Tab-separated table of C-alpha atoms in Angstrom:
chain	number	residue	atom	x	y	z
A	1	MET	CA	225.060	123.275	-40.868
A	2	ASN	CA	226.382	121.665	-37.761
A	3	PHE	CA	226.095	122.638	-34.162
A	4	ASN	CA	229.102	124.780	-33.258
A	5	LEU	CA	230.517	127.869	-31.591
A	6	THR	CA	228.021	130.077	-33.385
A	7	PHE	CA	225.589	128.931	-30.703
A	8	ILE	CA	227.791	130.286	-27.907
A	9	GLY	CA	228.559	133.412	-29.870
A	10	GLN	CA	224.882	134.064	-30.364
A	11	ILE	CA	224.141	133.743	-26.641
A	12	ILE	CA	226.856	136.284	-25.834
A	13	THR	CA	225.781	138.622	-28.620
A	14	PHE	CA	222.190	138.467	-27.492
A	15	GLY	CA	223.193	139.234	-23.936
A	16	VAL	CA	225.286	142.225	-24.983
A	17	PHE	CA	222.516	143.558	-27.192
A	18	VAL	CA	219.931	143.250	-24.444
A	19	TRP	CA	222.261	144.989	-22.009
A	20	PHE	CA	222.953	147.802	-24.452
A	21	CYS	CA	219.289	148.210	-25.259
A	22	ALA	CA	218.284	148.280	-21.603
A	23	ARG	CA	221.081	150.690	-20.744
A	24	PHE	CA	221.212	153.184	-23.604
A	25	VAL	CA	218.252	152.751	-25.916
A	26	TRP	CA	215.107	152.083	-23.936
A	27	PRO	CA	215.325	154.645	-21.090
A	28	PRO	CA	215.752	157.890	-23.067
A	29	LEU	CA	213.025	156.996	-25.543
A	30	MET	CA	210.631	155.934	-22.814
A	31	GLN	CA	211.446	159.027	-20.823
A	32	ALA	CA	210.746	161.265	-23.786
A	33	MET	CA	207.442	159.535	-24.383
A	34	GLN	CA	206.389	159.756	-20.765
A	35	GLU	CA	207.397	163.400	-20.618
A	36	ARG	CA	205.291	164.086	-23.672
A	37	GLN	CA	202.355	162.243	-22.147
A	38	LYS	CA	202.677	164.384	-19.058
A	39	LYS	CA	202.933	167.530	-21.148
A	40	ILE	CA	199.818	166.647	-23.081
A	41	ALA	CA	197.956	165.868	-19.888
A	42	ASP	CA	199.096	169.173	-18.395
A	43	GLY	CA	198.087	170.974	-21.552
A	44	LEU	CA	194.635	169.452	-21.484
A	45	ASN	CA	194.260	170.377	-17.830
A	46	ALA	CA	195.362	173.928	-18.560
A	47	ALA	CA	192.859	174.129	-21.408
A	48	ASP	CA	190.127	172.941	-19.067
A	49	ARG	CA	191.138	175.497	-16.479
A	50	ALA	CA	191.256	178.242	-19.093
A	51	ALA	CA	187.781	177.347	-20.291
A	52	LYS	CA	186.526	177.525	-16.720
A	53	ASP	CA	188.307	180.856	-16.204
A	54	LEU	CA	186.778	182.180	-19.381
A	55	GLU	CA	183.312	181.183	-18.257
A	56	LEU	CA	183.929	182.835	-14.929
A	57	ALA	CA	185.204	185.992	-16.597
A	58	GLN	CA	182.210	186.080	-18.888
A	59	ASP	CA	179.874	185.743	-15.937
A	60	ASN	CA	181.804	188.473	-14.183
A	61	ALA	CA	181.611	190.741	-17.186
A	62	ALA	CA	177.887	190.177	-17.551
A	63	GLU	CA	177.443	191.000	-13.878
A	64	LYS	CA	179.496	194.172	-14.218
A	65	LEU	CA	177.558	195.177	-17.287
A	66	ARG	CA	174.264	194.684	-15.492
A	67	GLU	CA	175.487	196.752	-12.547
A	68	ALA	CA	176.679	199.482	-14.855
A	69	LYS	CA	173.348	199.571	-16.617
A	70	GLU	CA	171.526	199.809	-13.308
A	71	GLN	CA	173.818	202.569	-12.181
A	72	ALA	CA	173.372	204.435	-15.414
A	73	ALA	CA	169.611	204.110	-15.166
A	74	SER	CA	169.634	205.439	-11.615
A	75	ILE	CA	171.903	208.301	-12.583
A	76	VAL	CA	169.631	209.251	-15.468
A	77	GLU	CA	166.634	209.083	-13.190
A	78	GLN	CA	168.369	211.244	-10.624
A	79	ALA	CA	169.321	213.724	-13.272
A	80	ASN	CA	165.783	213.833	-14.532
A	81	ARG	CA	164.523	214.447	-11.056
A	82	ARG	CA	167.071	217.130	-10.545
A	83	ALA	CA	166.193	218.782	-13.823
A	84	SER	CA	162.517	218.877	-13.060
A	85	LYS	CA	163.332	220.224	-9.663
A	86	ILE	CA	165.444	222.987	-11.192
A	87	VAL	CA	162.698	223.776	-13.636
A	88	GLU	CA	160.217	223.972	-10.767
A	89	GLU	CA	162.540	226.214	-8.843
A	90	ALA	CA	163.061	228.406	-11.835
A	91	LYS	CA	159.343	228.598	-12.376
A	92	ALA	CA	158.809	229.540	-8.756
A	93	ASP	CA	161.555	232.154	-8.939
A	94	ALA	CA	160.127	233.580	-12.086
A	95	ARG	CA	156.697	233.729	-10.553
A	96	ALA	CA	158.031	235.443	-7.463
A	97	GLU	CA	160.005	237.879	-9.531
A	98	GLY	CA	156.980	238.558	-11.654
A	99	ASP	CA	154.883	239.183	-8.563
A	100	ARG	CA	157.512	241.405	-7.175
A	101	LEU	CA	157.748	243.397	-10.393
A	102	ARG	CA	154.030	243.636	-10.696
A	103	LYS	CA	153.744	244.851	-7.152
A	104	ALA	CA	156.448	247.470	-7.705
A	105	THR	CA	154.789	248.585	-10.863
A	106	GLN	CA	151.448	248.806	-9.124
A	107	GLU	CA	152.973	250.824	-6.355
A	108	GLU	CA	154.546	253.090	-8.851
A	109	ILE	CA	151.318	253.423	-10.703
A	110	GLU	CA	149.595	254.212	-7.400
A	111	HIS	CA	152.229	256.691	-6.594
A	112	GLU	CA	151.924	258.356	-9.995
A	113	ARG	CA	148.219	258.350	-9.719
A	114	ASN	CA	148.390	259.997	-6.289
A	115	GLN	CA	150.816	262.533	-7.589
A	116	ALA	CA	148.590	263.180	-10.560
A	117	ARG	CA	145.652	263.422	-8.274
A	118	GLU	CA	147.464	265.864	-6.019
A	119	ALA	CA	148.443	267.918	-8.987
A	120	LEU	CA	144.954	267.743	-10.347
A	121	ARG	CA	143.610	268.641	-6.996
A	122	ALA	CA	145.787	271.698	-6.838
A	123	GLN	CA	144.764	272.662	-10.353
A	124	VAL	CA	141.156	272.058	-9.521
A	125	ALA	CA	141.480	274.335	-6.548
A	126	VAL	CA	142.917	277.059	-8.722
A	127	LEU	CA	140.302	276.448	-11.407
A	128	ALA	CA	137.570	276.345	-8.852
A	129	LEU	CA	138.826	279.527	-7.371
A	130	ALA	CA	138.997	281.127	-10.745
A	131	GLY	CA	135.535	279.791	-11.544
A	132	ALA	CA	134.177	281.002	-8.275
A	133	GLU	CA	135.798	284.331	-8.809
A	134	LYS	CA	134.075	284.542	-12.110
A	135	VAL	CA	130.809	283.381	-10.652
A	136	VAL	CA	130.899	285.599	-7.640
A	137	ASP	CA	132.389	288.279	-9.716
A	138	ALA	CA	133.972	289.619	-6.750
A	139	SER	CA	137.342	289.182	-5.571
A	140	VAL	CA	137.533	286.547	-3.195
A	141	ASP	CA	140.067	287.032	-0.689
A	142	GLU	CA	142.325	284.146	-1.127
A	143	LYS	CA	143.555	284.434	2.331
A	144	VAL	CA	140.076	284.337	3.765
A	145	HIS	CA	138.727	281.510	1.800
A	146	ASN	CA	141.762	279.447	1.515
A	147	GLU	CA	140.637	277.108	4.142
A	148	MET	CA	137.365	276.491	2.477
A	149	LEU	CA	139.046	275.959	-0.814
A	150	GLN	CA	141.425	273.478	0.617
A	151	LYS	CA	138.513	271.551	1.979
A	152	LEU	CA	136.856	271.625	-1.363
A	153	ALA	CA	139.940	270.450	-3.160
A	154	SER	CA	140.407	267.552	-0.794
A	155	GLU	CA	136.843	266.450	-1.462
A	156	LEU	CA	137.517	266.157	-5.188
B	1	MET	CA	226.095	130.302	-62.525
B	2	ALA	CA	228.602	127.559	-62.402
B	3	TYR	CA	226.649	124.782	-60.796
B	4	GLU	CA	226.666	121.270	-62.132
B	5	ASN	CA	223.197	120.336	-60.939
B	6	PRO	CA	220.342	121.631	-58.809
B	7	SER	CA	221.349	119.717	-55.718
B	8	GLU	CA	224.773	121.313	-55.766
B	9	TYR	CA	223.139	124.706	-56.129
B	10	ILE	CA	220.868	124.059	-53.175
B	11	ASN	CA	223.663	122.652	-51.068
B	12	HIS	CA	225.779	125.659	-51.827
B	13	HIS	CA	223.028	127.955	-50.692
B	14	LEU	CA	222.518	126.041	-47.486
B	15	THR	CA	226.153	126.046	-46.463
B	16	ASN	CA	227.492	128.652	-44.094
B	17	LEU	CA	230.788	130.367	-44.391
B	18	THR	CA	232.601	128.493	-41.646
B	19	TYR	CA	235.822	129.226	-39.851
B	20	GLY	CA	237.125	126.555	-37.530
B	21	ARG	CA	239.695	124.033	-36.482
B	22	HIS	CA	239.943	121.171	-38.958
B	23	PRO	CA	241.341	117.965	-37.432
B	24	ASP	CA	243.940	117.690	-40.184
B	25	LEU	CA	244.306	121.203	-41.565
B	26	GLY	CA	244.127	123.382	-38.424
B	27	TRP	CA	242.322	126.745	-38.139
B	28	LYS	CA	241.006	127.822	-41.520
B	29	LEU	CA	237.936	128.796	-43.531
B	30	ALA	CA	236.125	125.670	-44.652
B	31	GLU	CA	236.246	125.276	-48.391
B	32	SER	CA	233.398	122.812	-48.655
B	33	GLY	CA	230.411	121.608	-46.708
B	34	SER	CA	232.113	118.372	-45.778
B	35	GLU	CA	235.190	120.184	-44.545
B	36	ALA	CA	232.962	122.375	-42.394
B	37	ALA	CA	231.229	119.296	-41.052
B	38	GLU	CA	234.541	117.747	-40.104
B	39	MET	CA	235.388	120.778	-37.994
B	40	GLY	CA	232.655	119.818	-35.546
B	41	PHE	CA	231.928	122.088	-32.619
B	42	MET	CA	235.148	124.086	-32.771
B	43	SER	CA	234.044	126.227	-35.660
B	44	ILE	CA	232.003	129.302	-36.154
B	45	HIS	CA	229.629	130.432	-38.887
B	46	VAL	CA	231.254	133.680	-39.863
B	47	ASP	CA	228.409	134.816	-42.084
B	48	SER	CA	225.694	134.186	-39.506
B	49	MET	CA	227.676	135.924	-36.792
B	50	MET	CA	228.559	138.909	-38.937
B	51	TRP	CA	225.081	139.415	-40.308
B	52	SER	CA	223.394	138.963	-36.950
B	53	ILE	CA	225.812	141.254	-35.127
B	54	GLY	CA	225.681	143.758	-37.960
B	55	LEU	CA	221.894	143.830	-38.033
B	56	GLY	CA	221.623	143.973	-34.262
B	57	ALA	CA	224.135	146.799	-34.183
B	58	LEU	CA	222.205	148.602	-36.909
B	59	PHE	CA	219.015	148.339	-34.897
B	60	LEU	CA	220.723	149.476	-31.704
B	61	PHE	CA	222.475	152.339	-33.474
B	62	LEU	CA	219.281	153.644	-35.077
B	63	PHE	CA	217.327	153.433	-31.836
B	64	TRP	CA	220.178	154.811	-29.780
B	65	ARG	CA	220.487	157.809	-32.066
B	66	ALA	CA	216.734	158.345	-31.943
B	67	GLY	CA	216.912	158.115	-28.157
B	68	ARG	CA	219.697	160.660	-27.957
B	69	LYS	CA	217.802	163.141	-30.077
B	70	ALA	CA	214.456	162.274	-28.527
B	71	THR	CA	212.474	165.267	-27.429
B	72	SER	CA	209.241	165.439	-25.519
B	73	ASP	CA	208.079	168.152	-27.888
B	74	GLN	CA	206.814	167.397	-31.342
B	75	PRO	CA	208.681	164.328	-32.542
B	76	GLY	CA	210.037	164.132	-36.059
B	77	GLY	CA	209.133	161.407	-38.507
B	78	PHE	CA	211.910	159.038	-37.528
B	79	GLN	CA	211.348	159.451	-33.820
B	80	ASN	CA	207.657	158.889	-34.429
B	81	ALA	CA	208.311	155.591	-36.166
B	82	ILE	CA	210.631	154.436	-33.385
B	83	GLU	CA	208.177	155.481	-30.726
B	84	MET	CA	205.424	153.595	-32.496
B	85	ILE	CA	207.488	150.412	-32.288
B	86	LEU	CA	208.362	151.093	-28.660
B	87	GLU	CA	204.774	151.716	-27.708
B	88	PHE	CA	203.696	148.573	-29.511
B	89	ILE	CA	206.294	146.512	-27.638
B	90	ASP	CA	205.496	148.183	-24.335
B	91	ASP	CA	201.763	147.548	-24.755
B	92	THR	CA	202.331	143.922	-25.664
B	93	VAL	CA	204.620	143.374	-22.689
B	94	LYS	CA	202.173	145.042	-20.320
B	95	GLN	CA	199.318	142.931	-21.627
B	96	VAL	CA	201.207	139.728	-20.952
B	97	PHE	CA	203.120	140.708	-17.856
B	98	HIS	CA	201.270	142.279	-14.989
B	99	GLY	CA	203.309	144.242	-12.540
B	100	LYS	CA	206.529	146.155	-12.882
B	101	THR	CA	208.012	145.188	-16.241
B	102	GLY	CA	211.557	146.284	-15.431
B	103	PRO	CA	214.021	145.122	-18.083
B	104	LEU	CA	211.362	143.119	-19.910
B	105	GLY	CA	210.633	145.998	-22.272
B	106	PRO	CA	214.199	146.291	-23.579
B	107	ILE	CA	214.469	142.509	-23.818
B	108	ALA	CA	211.292	142.302	-25.875
B	109	LEU	CA	212.337	145.226	-28.047
B	110	THR	CA	215.739	143.722	-28.734
B	111	ILE	CA	214.228	140.363	-29.625
B	112	PHE	CA	211.548	141.803	-31.850
B	113	MET	CA	213.700	144.202	-33.830
B	114	TRP	CA	216.678	141.898	-34.076
B	115	VAL	CA	214.710	138.863	-35.197
B	116	LEU	CA	212.683	141.013	-37.561
B	117	LEU	CA	215.810	142.372	-39.224
B	118	MET	CA	217.470	138.968	-39.402
B	119	ASN	CA	214.342	137.418	-40.879
B	120	SER	CA	214.013	140.261	-43.336
B	121	MET	CA	217.306	139.305	-44.937
B	122	LYS	CA	215.368	136.483	-46.553
B	123	LEU	CA	213.524	138.992	-48.678
B	124	VAL	CA	216.794	139.851	-50.384
B	125	PRO	CA	216.997	137.756	-53.557
B	126	VAL	CA	218.804	134.532	-52.682
B	127	ASP	CA	221.637	134.890	-55.149
B	128	LEU	CA	222.329	138.593	-54.853
B	129	VAL	CA	224.756	138.684	-51.944
B	130	PRO	CA	226.304	135.185	-52.234
B	131	PHE	CA	226.964	135.608	-55.952
B	132	THR	CA	228.450	139.068	-55.523
B	133	LEU	CA	230.715	137.918	-52.717
B	134	GLU	CA	231.686	134.868	-54.743
B	135	GLN	CA	233.225	137.221	-57.263
B	136	PHE	CA	235.533	138.371	-54.486
B	137	GLY	CA	236.447	134.829	-53.543
B	138	VAL	CA	234.110	134.267	-50.628
B	139	GLY	CA	232.837	130.756	-51.210
B	140	TYR	CA	229.743	130.616	-49.092
B	141	GLN	CA	227.336	133.131	-47.698
B	142	LYS	CA	224.004	132.726	-45.903
B	143	ILE	CA	222.715	136.170	-45.217
B	144	ALA	CA	219.629	135.301	-43.151
B	145	PRO	CA	221.018	134.307	-39.750
B	146	THR	CA	217.708	132.908	-38.489
B	147	THR	CA	217.885	130.092	-41.033
B	148	ASN	CA	220.751	128.801	-38.920
B	149	PRO	CA	219.652	126.659	-35.947
B	150	ASN	CA	222.725	127.742	-34.008
B	151	VAL	CA	221.459	131.296	-34.056
B	152	THR	CA	217.868	130.590	-33.107
B	153	LEU	CA	218.793	128.032	-30.464
B	154	GLY	CA	221.426	130.392	-29.105
B	155	MET	CA	218.783	133.053	-28.657
B	156	ALA	CA	216.391	130.527	-27.153
B	157	THR	CA	219.111	129.458	-24.729
B	158	PHE	CA	219.545	133.028	-23.629
B	159	VAL	CA	215.805	133.129	-23.038
B	160	LEU	CA	216.131	129.932	-20.975
B	161	MET	CA	218.890	131.544	-18.947
B	162	MET	CA	216.666	134.529	-18.277
B	163	VAL	CA	213.784	132.274	-17.275
B	164	VAL	CA	216.018	130.420	-14.808
B	165	TYR	CA	217.432	133.712	-13.530
B	166	TYR	CA	214.007	135.199	-12.913
B	167	SER	CA	212.749	131.972	-11.352
B	168	PHE	CA	215.546	132.106	-8.818
B	169	LYS	CA	215.192	135.834	-8.344
B	170	VAL	CA	211.469	135.653	-7.628
B	171	LYS	CA	211.162	132.327	-5.847
B	172	GLY	CA	214.689	131.830	-4.582
B	173	PHE	CA	215.128	128.343	-3.265
B	174	GLY	CA	211.433	127.735	-3.855
B	175	PHE	CA	212.250	127.265	-7.515
B	176	ILE	CA	214.200	124.061	-6.752
B	177	LYS	CA	211.406	122.934	-4.487
B	178	GLU	CA	208.966	123.571	-7.269
B	179	LEU	CA	211.028	121.483	-9.656
B	180	CYS	CA	211.176	118.595	-7.170
B	181	PHE	CA	207.675	118.550	-5.698
B	182	THR	CA	205.297	119.261	-8.567
B	183	PRO	CA	203.126	117.712	-9.770
B	184	PHE	CA	203.443	114.863	-7.195
B	185	ASN	CA	203.988	116.275	-3.761
B	186	HIS	CA	205.889	113.394	-2.173
B	187	TRP	CA	209.626	112.919	-1.698
B	188	LEU	CA	209.477	109.501	-3.343
B	189	PHE	CA	208.496	111.119	-6.617
B	190	ILE	CA	211.366	113.604	-6.659
B	191	PRO	CA	213.174	111.984	-9.602
B	192	VAL	CA	209.968	111.729	-11.627
B	193	ASN	CA	209.002	115.300	-10.818
B	194	LEU	CA	212.454	116.588	-11.556
B	195	PHE	CA	212.522	114.820	-14.903
B	196	MET	CA	209.096	116.097	-15.902
B	197	GLU	CA	209.724	119.648	-14.756
B	198	LEU	CA	213.094	119.821	-16.455
B	199	VAL	CA	211.617	118.540	-19.703
B	200	GLY	CA	208.923	121.175	-19.371
B	201	LEU	CA	211.478	123.854	-18.646
B	202	LEU	CA	213.748	122.901	-21.524
B	203	SER	CA	211.040	122.232	-24.067
B	204	LYS	CA	209.876	125.840	-23.987
B	205	PRO	CA	213.040	127.495	-25.320
B	206	LEU	CA	213.772	124.516	-27.536
B	207	SER	CA	210.418	124.835	-29.268
B	208	LEU	CA	210.942	128.597	-29.368
B	209	GLY	CA	214.215	128.283	-31.238
B	210	LEU	CA	213.146	125.435	-33.470
B	211	ARG	CA	209.914	127.170	-34.453
B	212	LEU	CA	211.743	130.210	-35.694
B	213	PHE	CA	214.409	128.123	-37.379
B	214	GLY	CA	211.871	125.814	-39.020
B	215	ASN	CA	209.767	128.621	-40.426
B	216	MET	CA	212.727	130.549	-41.726
B	217	TYR	CA	214.536	127.514	-43.095
B	218	ALA	CA	211.461	126.288	-44.941
B	219	GLY	CA	210.831	129.716	-46.381
B	220	GLU	CA	214.447	129.996	-47.478
B	221	MET	CA	214.212	126.584	-49.103
B	222	ILE	CA	211.199	127.650	-51.159
B	223	PHE	CA	213.023	130.796	-52.228
B	224	ILE	CA	215.966	128.672	-53.374
B	225	LEU	CA	213.661	126.314	-55.281
B	226	ILE	CA	211.955	129.228	-56.974
B	227	ALA	CA	215.347	130.660	-57.829
B	228	LEU	CA	216.218	127.283	-59.317
B	229	MET	CA	213.265	127.606	-61.674
B	230	PHE	CA	214.964	130.536	-63.347
B	231	SER	CA	217.721	128.246	-64.542
B	232	ALA	CA	215.219	125.877	-66.139
B	233	GLY	CA	214.828	127.947	-69.284
B	234	PHE	CA	213.438	131.370	-69.985
B	235	LEU	CA	209.943	130.013	-70.648
B	236	LEU	CA	209.607	129.528	-66.922
B	237	TRP	CA	210.835	132.998	-66.026
B	238	PRO	CA	207.391	134.656	-65.778
B	239	LEU	CA	206.118	131.816	-63.614
B	240	ALA	CA	209.199	131.885	-61.402
B	241	GLY	CA	209.063	135.663	-61.131
B	242	GLY	CA	205.380	135.566	-60.178
B	243	LEU	CA	205.953	132.842	-57.624
B	244	GLN	CA	208.872	134.663	-56.118
B	245	PHE	CA	206.837	137.830	-55.827
B	246	ILE	CA	203.915	136.032	-54.206
B	247	TRP	CA	206.157	134.109	-51.834
B	248	ALA	CA	208.037	137.271	-50.895
B	249	VAL	CA	204.794	139.121	-50.165
B	250	PHE	CA	203.597	136.198	-48.089
B	251	HIS	CA	206.913	136.166	-46.315
B	252	ILE	CA	206.624	139.753	-45.238
B	253	LEU	CA	203.839	138.422	-43.037
B	254	VAL	CA	205.789	135.377	-41.886
B	255	VAL	CA	208.893	137.404	-41.122
B	256	SER	CA	207.113	139.858	-38.871
B	257	LEU	CA	204.815	137.244	-37.387
B	258	GLN	CA	207.691	134.985	-36.355
B	259	ALA	CA	209.531	137.913	-34.809
B	260	PHE	CA	206.394	138.832	-32.902
B	261	ILE	CA	205.806	135.242	-31.756
B	262	PHE	CA	209.369	134.902	-30.550
B	263	MET	CA	209.041	138.108	-28.576
B	264	VAL	CA	205.640	137.344	-27.049
B	265	LEU	CA	206.612	133.813	-26.076
B	266	THR	CA	209.768	135.079	-24.420
B	267	VAL	CA	207.750	137.532	-22.385
B	268	VAL	CA	205.218	134.817	-21.559
B	269	TYR	CA	207.936	132.420	-20.389
B	270	ILE	CA	209.516	135.085	-18.206
B	271	ALA	CA	206.091	136.024	-16.871
B	272	MET	CA	205.482	132.352	-16.040
B	273	ALA	CA	208.769	132.293	-14.171
B	274	HIS	CA	207.303	134.954	-11.908
B	275	GLU	CA	204.237	132.910	-11.058
B	276	ASP	CA	203.765	130.031	-8.708
B	277	HIS	CA	202.370	126.797	-9.952
């Protein structure tokens, strides 16, 4: 175990190994590790951003939902108002129509009554004439007394 | 096993497979410890070199393949494991070294994984590989390279070179000035300062290398002694087995701890090179 060339050989070997390691071994491994670190960091950032986005979206959705509800409520209210208005209108129309019908009917009734009265009047005149003829027992000259009879009939 | 006595067994286990220039026999594989010793500096520990290069290459190959297939999407199990190690190293470096770490990460990673793998070879039973290879005629084999001071001091020297490099890179000429004029700021004290600063500079990597070597060598020694117990009769087998298990479990801690210490101290030394006194 003496001191010899092994010493020199070892120095050279060591130097070559260090050179090889620094040239071919260390850089790719370190690079891969650093790349992965960066990827993980990016991934975490993206996750953070996504969480924030999600929160934002949820807020947005809640807002939209609230708006929609409000809108729906207002639409329903409007519809209700409209419906009651239509009902009112219909009621008014019906009332008017009813009035109109009643009026027409009344007029008709009046008209009928007048007609009936006229007819009756005419009959009464004849009857009265006949009655008077019987009472007077004389022939009443229709032509002479017509005027008087007319007057009588109109008073009935 | 064909060993005459325990000391031969231990010696055999502590001898590297050495190739070198023998003064009388020329370039050859040493056939004994003494022959290896006679070769002096002009020899090389083939086993240490092969195991250390092999393990380092294994580490680099596994990590390189993981890096090529690395995706920034969901990582698979293997990539996960590798990334865990990388993150651990990166965190440790950033805790010690403030500012742009630059090539410090790869340096720390290489040190940690390489030393860890080399240390881990100690957990392989001491006789398994040497005995197997002996059947194929390979006389000696030490499979844990960090039990060889050449290896640990070689690594520490590389660390020293990096410290000097970064000192010059950061401070430029100020580094020399720092060596000459601290702690006594007077030109008369330049030799004293220089001596003290150089000792300080050199002691750091020296202690770095010797610490790792000492821990690993001592651990290896205990493993060999425990292994020796097995040859002392089958009555001792349960005891030896238990001891080996306990020591191996303990060594899982030591192995990783020493790798970690080597790495952290390297980063600390380089970080110190960036700072002013």
